[in-house]
Every structure is written in structure tokens, then in C-alpha cells.
Tab-separated table of C-alpha atoms in Angstrom:
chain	number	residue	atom	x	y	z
A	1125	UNK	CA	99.767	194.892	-80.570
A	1126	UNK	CA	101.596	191.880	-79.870
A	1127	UNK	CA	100.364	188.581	-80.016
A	1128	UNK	CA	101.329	184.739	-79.814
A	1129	UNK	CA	100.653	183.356	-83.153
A	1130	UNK	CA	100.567	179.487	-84.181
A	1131	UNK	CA	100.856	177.816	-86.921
A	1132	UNK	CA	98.919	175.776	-88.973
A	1133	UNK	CA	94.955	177.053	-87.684
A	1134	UNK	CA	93.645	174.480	-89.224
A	1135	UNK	CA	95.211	170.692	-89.946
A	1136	UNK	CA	93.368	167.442	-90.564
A	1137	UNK	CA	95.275	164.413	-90.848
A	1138	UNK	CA	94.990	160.807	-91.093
A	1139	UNK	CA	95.660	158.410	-88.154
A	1140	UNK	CA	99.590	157.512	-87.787
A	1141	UNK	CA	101.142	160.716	-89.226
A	1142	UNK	CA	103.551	162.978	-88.007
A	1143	UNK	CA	101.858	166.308	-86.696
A	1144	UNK	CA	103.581	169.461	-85.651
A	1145	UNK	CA	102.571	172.521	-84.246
A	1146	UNK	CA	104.507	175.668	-84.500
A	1147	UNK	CA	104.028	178.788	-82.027
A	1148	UNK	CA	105.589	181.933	-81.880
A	1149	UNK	CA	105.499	183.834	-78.245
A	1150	UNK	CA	105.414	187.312	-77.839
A	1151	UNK	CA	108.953	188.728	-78.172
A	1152	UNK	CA	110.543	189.325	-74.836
A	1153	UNK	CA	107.966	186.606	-73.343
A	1154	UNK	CA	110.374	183.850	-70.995
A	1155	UNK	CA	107.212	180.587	-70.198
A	1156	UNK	CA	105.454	178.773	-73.094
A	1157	UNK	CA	102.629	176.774	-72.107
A	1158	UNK	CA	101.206	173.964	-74.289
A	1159	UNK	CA	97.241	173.463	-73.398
A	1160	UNK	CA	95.060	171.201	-75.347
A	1161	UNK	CA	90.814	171.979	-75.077
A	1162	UNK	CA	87.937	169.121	-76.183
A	1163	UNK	CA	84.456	169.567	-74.810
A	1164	UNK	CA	84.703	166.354	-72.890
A	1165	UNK	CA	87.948	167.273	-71.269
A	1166	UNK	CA	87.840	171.452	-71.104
A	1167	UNK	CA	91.327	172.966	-71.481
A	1168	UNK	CA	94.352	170.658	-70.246
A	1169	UNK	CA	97.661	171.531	-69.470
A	1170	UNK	CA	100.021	169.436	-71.701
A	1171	UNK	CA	103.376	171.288	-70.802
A	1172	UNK	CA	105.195	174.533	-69.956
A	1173	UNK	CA	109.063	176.132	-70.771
A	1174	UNK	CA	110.301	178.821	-68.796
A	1175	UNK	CA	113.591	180.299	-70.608
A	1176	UNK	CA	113.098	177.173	-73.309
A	1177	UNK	CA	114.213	174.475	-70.888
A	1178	UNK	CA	110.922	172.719	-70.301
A	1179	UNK	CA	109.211	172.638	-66.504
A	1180	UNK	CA	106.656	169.911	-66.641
A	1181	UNK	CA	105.298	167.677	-69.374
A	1182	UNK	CA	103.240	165.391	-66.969
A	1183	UNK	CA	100.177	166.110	-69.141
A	1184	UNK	CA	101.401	164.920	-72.124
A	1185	UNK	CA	101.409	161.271	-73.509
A	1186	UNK	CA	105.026	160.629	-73.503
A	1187	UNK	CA	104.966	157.654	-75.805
A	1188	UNK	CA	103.562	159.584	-78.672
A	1189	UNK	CA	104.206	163.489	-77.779
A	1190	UNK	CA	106.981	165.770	-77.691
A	1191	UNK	CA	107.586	169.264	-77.327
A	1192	UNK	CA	110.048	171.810	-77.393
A	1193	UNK	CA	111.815	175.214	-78.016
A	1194	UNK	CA	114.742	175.266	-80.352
A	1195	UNK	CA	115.145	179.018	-79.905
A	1196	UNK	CA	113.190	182.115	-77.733
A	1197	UNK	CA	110.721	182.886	-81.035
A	1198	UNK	CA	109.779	179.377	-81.712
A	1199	UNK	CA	107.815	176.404	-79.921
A	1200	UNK	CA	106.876	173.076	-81.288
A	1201	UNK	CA	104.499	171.068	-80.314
A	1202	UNK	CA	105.025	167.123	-81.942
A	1203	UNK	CA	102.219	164.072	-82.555
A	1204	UNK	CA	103.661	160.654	-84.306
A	1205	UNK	CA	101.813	159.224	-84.771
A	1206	UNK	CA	98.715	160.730	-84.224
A	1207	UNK	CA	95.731	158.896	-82.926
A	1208	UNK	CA	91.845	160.260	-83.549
A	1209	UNK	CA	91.763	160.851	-79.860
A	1210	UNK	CA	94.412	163.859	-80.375
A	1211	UNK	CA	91.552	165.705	-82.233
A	1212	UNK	CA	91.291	169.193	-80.416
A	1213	UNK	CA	92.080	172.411	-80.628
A	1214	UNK	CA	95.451	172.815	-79.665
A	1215	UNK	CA	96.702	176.602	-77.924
A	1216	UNK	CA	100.090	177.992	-77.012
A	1217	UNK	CA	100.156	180.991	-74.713
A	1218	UNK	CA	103.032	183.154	-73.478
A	1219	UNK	CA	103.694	185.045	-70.478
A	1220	UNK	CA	106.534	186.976	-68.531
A	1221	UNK	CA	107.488	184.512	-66.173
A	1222	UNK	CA	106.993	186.819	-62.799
A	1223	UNK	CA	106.499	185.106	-59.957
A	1224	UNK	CA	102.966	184.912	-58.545
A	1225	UNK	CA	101.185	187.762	-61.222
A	1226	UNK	CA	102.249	186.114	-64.088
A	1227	UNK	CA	99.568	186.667	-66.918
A	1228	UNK	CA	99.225	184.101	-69.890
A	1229	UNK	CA	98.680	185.155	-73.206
A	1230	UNK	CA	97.039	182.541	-75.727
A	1231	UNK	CA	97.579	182.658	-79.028
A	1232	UNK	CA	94.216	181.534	-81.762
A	1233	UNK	CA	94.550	177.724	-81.684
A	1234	UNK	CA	95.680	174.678	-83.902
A	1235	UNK	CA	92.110	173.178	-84.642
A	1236	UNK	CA	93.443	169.146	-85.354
A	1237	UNK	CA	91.449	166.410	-87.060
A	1238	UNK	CA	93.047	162.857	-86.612
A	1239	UNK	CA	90.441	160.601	-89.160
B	966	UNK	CA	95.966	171.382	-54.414
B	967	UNK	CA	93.694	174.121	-54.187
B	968	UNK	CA	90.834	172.807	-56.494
B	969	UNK	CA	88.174	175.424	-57.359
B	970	UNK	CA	84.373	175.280	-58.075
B	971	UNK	CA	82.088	177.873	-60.146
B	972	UNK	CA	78.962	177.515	-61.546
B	973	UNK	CA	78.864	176.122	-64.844
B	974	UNK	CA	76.190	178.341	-66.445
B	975	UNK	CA	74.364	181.678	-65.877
B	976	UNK	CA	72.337	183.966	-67.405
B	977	UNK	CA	71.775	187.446	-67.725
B	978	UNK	CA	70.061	190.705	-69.529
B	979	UNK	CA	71.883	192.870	-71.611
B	980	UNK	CA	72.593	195.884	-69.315
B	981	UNK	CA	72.623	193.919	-65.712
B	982	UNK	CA	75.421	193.251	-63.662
B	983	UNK	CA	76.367	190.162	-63.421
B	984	UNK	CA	78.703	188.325	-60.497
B	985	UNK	CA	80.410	184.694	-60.822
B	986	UNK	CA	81.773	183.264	-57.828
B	987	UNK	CA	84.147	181.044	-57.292
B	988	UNK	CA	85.285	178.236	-54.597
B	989	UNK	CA	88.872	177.602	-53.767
B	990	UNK	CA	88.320	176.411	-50.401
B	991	UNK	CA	92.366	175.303	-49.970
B	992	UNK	CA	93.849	178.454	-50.980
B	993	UNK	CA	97.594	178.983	-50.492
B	994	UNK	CA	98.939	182.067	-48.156
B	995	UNK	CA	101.182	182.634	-51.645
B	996	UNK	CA	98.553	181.982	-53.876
B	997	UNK	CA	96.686	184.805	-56.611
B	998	UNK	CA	93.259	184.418	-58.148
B	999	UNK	CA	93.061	185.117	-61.872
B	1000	UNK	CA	90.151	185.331	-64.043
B	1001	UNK	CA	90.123	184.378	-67.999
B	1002	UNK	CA	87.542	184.856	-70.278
B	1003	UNK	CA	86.813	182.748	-73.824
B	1004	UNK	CA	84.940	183.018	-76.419
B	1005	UNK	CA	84.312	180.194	-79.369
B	1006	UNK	CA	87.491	179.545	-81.240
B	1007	UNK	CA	89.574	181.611	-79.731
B	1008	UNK	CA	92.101	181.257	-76.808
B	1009	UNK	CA	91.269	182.300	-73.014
B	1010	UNK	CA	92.242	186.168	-72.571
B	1011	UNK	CA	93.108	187.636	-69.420
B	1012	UNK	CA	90.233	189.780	-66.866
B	1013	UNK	CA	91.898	190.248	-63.845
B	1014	UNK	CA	93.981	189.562	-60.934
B	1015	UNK	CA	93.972	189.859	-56.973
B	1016	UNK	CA	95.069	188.208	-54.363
B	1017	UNK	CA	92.876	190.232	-51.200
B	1018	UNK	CA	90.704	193.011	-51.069
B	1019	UNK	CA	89.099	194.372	-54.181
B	1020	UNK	CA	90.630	194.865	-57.599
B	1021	UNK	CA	89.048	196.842	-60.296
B	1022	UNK	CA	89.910	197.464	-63.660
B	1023	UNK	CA	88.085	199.020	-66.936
B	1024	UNK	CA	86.376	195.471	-68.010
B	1025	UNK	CA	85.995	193.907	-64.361
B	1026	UNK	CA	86.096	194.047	-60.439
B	1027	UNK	CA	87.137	191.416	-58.530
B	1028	UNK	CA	86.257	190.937	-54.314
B	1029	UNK	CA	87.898	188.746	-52.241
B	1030	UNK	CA	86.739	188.576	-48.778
B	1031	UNK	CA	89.379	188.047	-45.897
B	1032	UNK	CA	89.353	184.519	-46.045
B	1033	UNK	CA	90.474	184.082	-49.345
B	1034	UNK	CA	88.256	180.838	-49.479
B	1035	UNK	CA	86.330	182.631	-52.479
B	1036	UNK	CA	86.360	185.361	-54.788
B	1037	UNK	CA	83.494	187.132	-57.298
B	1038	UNK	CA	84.094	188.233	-60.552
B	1039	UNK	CA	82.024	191.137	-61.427
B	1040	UNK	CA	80.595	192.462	-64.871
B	1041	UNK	CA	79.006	195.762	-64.983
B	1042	UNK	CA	76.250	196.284	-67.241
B	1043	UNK	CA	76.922	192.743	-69.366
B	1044	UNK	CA	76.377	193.256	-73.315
B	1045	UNK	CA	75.830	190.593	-75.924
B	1046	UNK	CA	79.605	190.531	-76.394
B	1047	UNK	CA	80.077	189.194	-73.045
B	1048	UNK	CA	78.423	186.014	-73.873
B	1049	UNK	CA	81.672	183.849	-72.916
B	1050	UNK	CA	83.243	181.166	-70.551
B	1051	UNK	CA	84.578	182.686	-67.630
B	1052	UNK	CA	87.405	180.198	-65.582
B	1053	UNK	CA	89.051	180.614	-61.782
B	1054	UNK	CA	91.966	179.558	-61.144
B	1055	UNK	CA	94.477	179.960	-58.011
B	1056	UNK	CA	97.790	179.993	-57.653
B	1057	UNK	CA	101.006	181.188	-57.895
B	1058	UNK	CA	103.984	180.410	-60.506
B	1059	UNK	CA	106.325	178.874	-58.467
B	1060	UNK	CA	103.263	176.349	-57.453
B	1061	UNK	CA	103.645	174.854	-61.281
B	1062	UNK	CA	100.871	172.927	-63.064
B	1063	UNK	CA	98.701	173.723	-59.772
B	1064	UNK	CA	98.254	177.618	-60.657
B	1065	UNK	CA	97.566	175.969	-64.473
B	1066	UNK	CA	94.436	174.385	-63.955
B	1067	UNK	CA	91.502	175.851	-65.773
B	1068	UNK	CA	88.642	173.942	-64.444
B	1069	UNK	CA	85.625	173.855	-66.064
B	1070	UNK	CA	84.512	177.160	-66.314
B	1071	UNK	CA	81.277	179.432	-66.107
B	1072	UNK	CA	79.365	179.819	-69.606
B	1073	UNK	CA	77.700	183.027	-69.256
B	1074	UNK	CA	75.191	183.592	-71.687
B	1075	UNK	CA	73.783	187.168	-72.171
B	1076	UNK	CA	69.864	188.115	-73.630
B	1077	UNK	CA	69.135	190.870	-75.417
């Protein structure tokens, strides 16, 4: 059964260090989405790769995050520094990439503390 | 930017069927409705798809009447294990961040 996994589940940090986020999409899998969820703001888009080159990043601070795929089996996801208002749980999903039924597969979650 | 609206809570009996609308009053001609459901800590999974008509599959159905401007998602016979969010959201791929958008949600909570 194939799944999207991420790396670390769990990761509390102090304010103004370097956070990463590692996520592996199912094999075969061309888009990577980036969402971010927090009870006051749901589940927010923070960016999206189709065949690694990256499609939109509008809904991520660009001062402070960064994202990318350095190959097809691995996205990162990049906080420096991080801020206490970057607590949340962070997910990656996965999908084929076909136009109009694309379905997105989400992987378990970075859960991020920023103290 | 086709925005939609669903209720944000519901209840229900183990046993009923239960049916969450949604609104997506500025639906595209090009543009599917898809149906996720989450439960706490985990990611959104994947119900079901459509763009007209009915769809059914073995967890859900989905009806969308000829205007498009809505659709219901429909549980048979809810269990405990259904207790979830349930999010709309319209679009299609091409359309970007606008077929992205997960709204708020429906929390459906289920009684024994």
C-alpha cells in the first residue's frame, strides 16, 4: 500500500532555528503539495511542484520559507528562522498530476512547536 | 473563484444516513467537485469525485443536480468511525491554487 511519508512527526524547536521538513511522495506520483493546518486558520495551501519545478508558492512567507524538490522521491519543506506563529501541523500530499480528476494523497503530518 | 460553503457541524446516530451539502455557487464549466475526509492527526483522505449526475462508490455517493451550483455528499448508515471533518472543494488542476482550497469543512460527529 503506498503512501506519502514525512519526516520528522514530531519536532519542537526554539524560536530562530533552522527547520526542515522532509517528504517522500508516492513513487510514480508527478505534484507535491505543501499545506499547513492550525485551528484558527484550517488547512492552507503553502505551495505545489508538478514534475519538481514548483507551480505556486503564493502561500508561503517568502522572507522566511522555502521549499523544494531536489529529486522525484524527496520534498523539503524549509523554516529559518522559525517564528512561534509557524507552530502547526505541517502535511505533504502527492498526486498524479491528471488534469481535472487529479486525487491528492496526504501523507501523516509534521506536528511543529516554535517556543 | 468559485468559493464554497458547507455547514460547519452536524450530527447523527450510528446507523442513519447522513447528507452534507455543499455551496459553490460560481462553479466553472471545467470544474470537478471532490470530497475529503479527516480525522484527528491525520491528513485529509480522498471520498469521492464528480463533476454531474450521481457518483457512487463503496464508502460514498455523491449528487449533483444540473446546475452544478451544489452538490451532497452522502453517508449510508454512518458508524462511530465516521466521526470526521468532511471538506468541498471545486475545481480543476489546470485552475491552480483555486481547485486547492479546503475551506473550512463539516465536523460530523456520530452518537452511538
Amino acid at each position: 500500500d503506498a503512501r506519502v511519508t514525512q519526516t520528522p512527526r514530531h519536532k519542537v524547536t526554539e524560536m530562530g532555528q533552522e527547520v526542515t521538513m522532509r517528504c517522500q511522495p508516492i513513487l510514480g506520483h508527478n505534484t507535491v503539495f505543501w499545506y499547513r493546518q492550525t485551528m484558527m486558520q484550517g488547512l492552507e495551501l503553502l505551495a505545489y511542484f508538478r514534475n519538481r519545478a514548483p507551480l505556486d508558492d503564493s502561500g508561503m512567507p517568502k522572507d522566511r520559507f522555502s521549499a523544494e524538490m531536489p529529486d522525484a522521491t524527496l520534498a523539503t519543506l524549509k523554516i529559518q528562522p522559525s517564528e512561534p506563529r509557524d507552530s502547526a501541523v505541517y502535511f505533504c500530499a502527492s498526486g498524479l498530476g491528471r488534469t481535472g480528476t487529479d486525487t491528492q494523497y496526504f501523507g501523516p503530518g509534521t506536528r511543529l512547536t516554535v517556543l | 473563484l468559485a468559493k464554497t460553503t458547507q455547514p460547519i457541524s452536524m450530527d447523527s446516530y450510528e446507523g442513519q444516513e447522513v447528507n452534507i451539502t455543499c455551496s459553490h455557487n460560481n462553479i466553472a464549466t471545467n470544474d470537478y467537485i471532490t470530497w475529503y475526509q479527516q480525522f484527528p492527526s491525520q491528513g485529509p483522505r480522498f471520498i469521492i469525485q464528480g463533476y454531474k449526475t450521481k457518483v457512487t462508490n463503496e464508502v460514498a455517493s455523491l449528487f449533483i443536480p444540473a446546475d452544478r451550483k451544489s452538490s451532497t455528499l452522502s453517508l449510508p448508515r454512518v458508524s462511530l468511525s465516521d466521526t470526521a471533518v468532511y471538506y468541498c472543494l471545486v475545481g480543476f488542476m489546470d485552475t491552480g491554487r483555486r481547485a486547492l482550497t479546503f475551506g473550512s469543512g463539516t465536523r460530523l460527529q456520530v452518537q452511538p
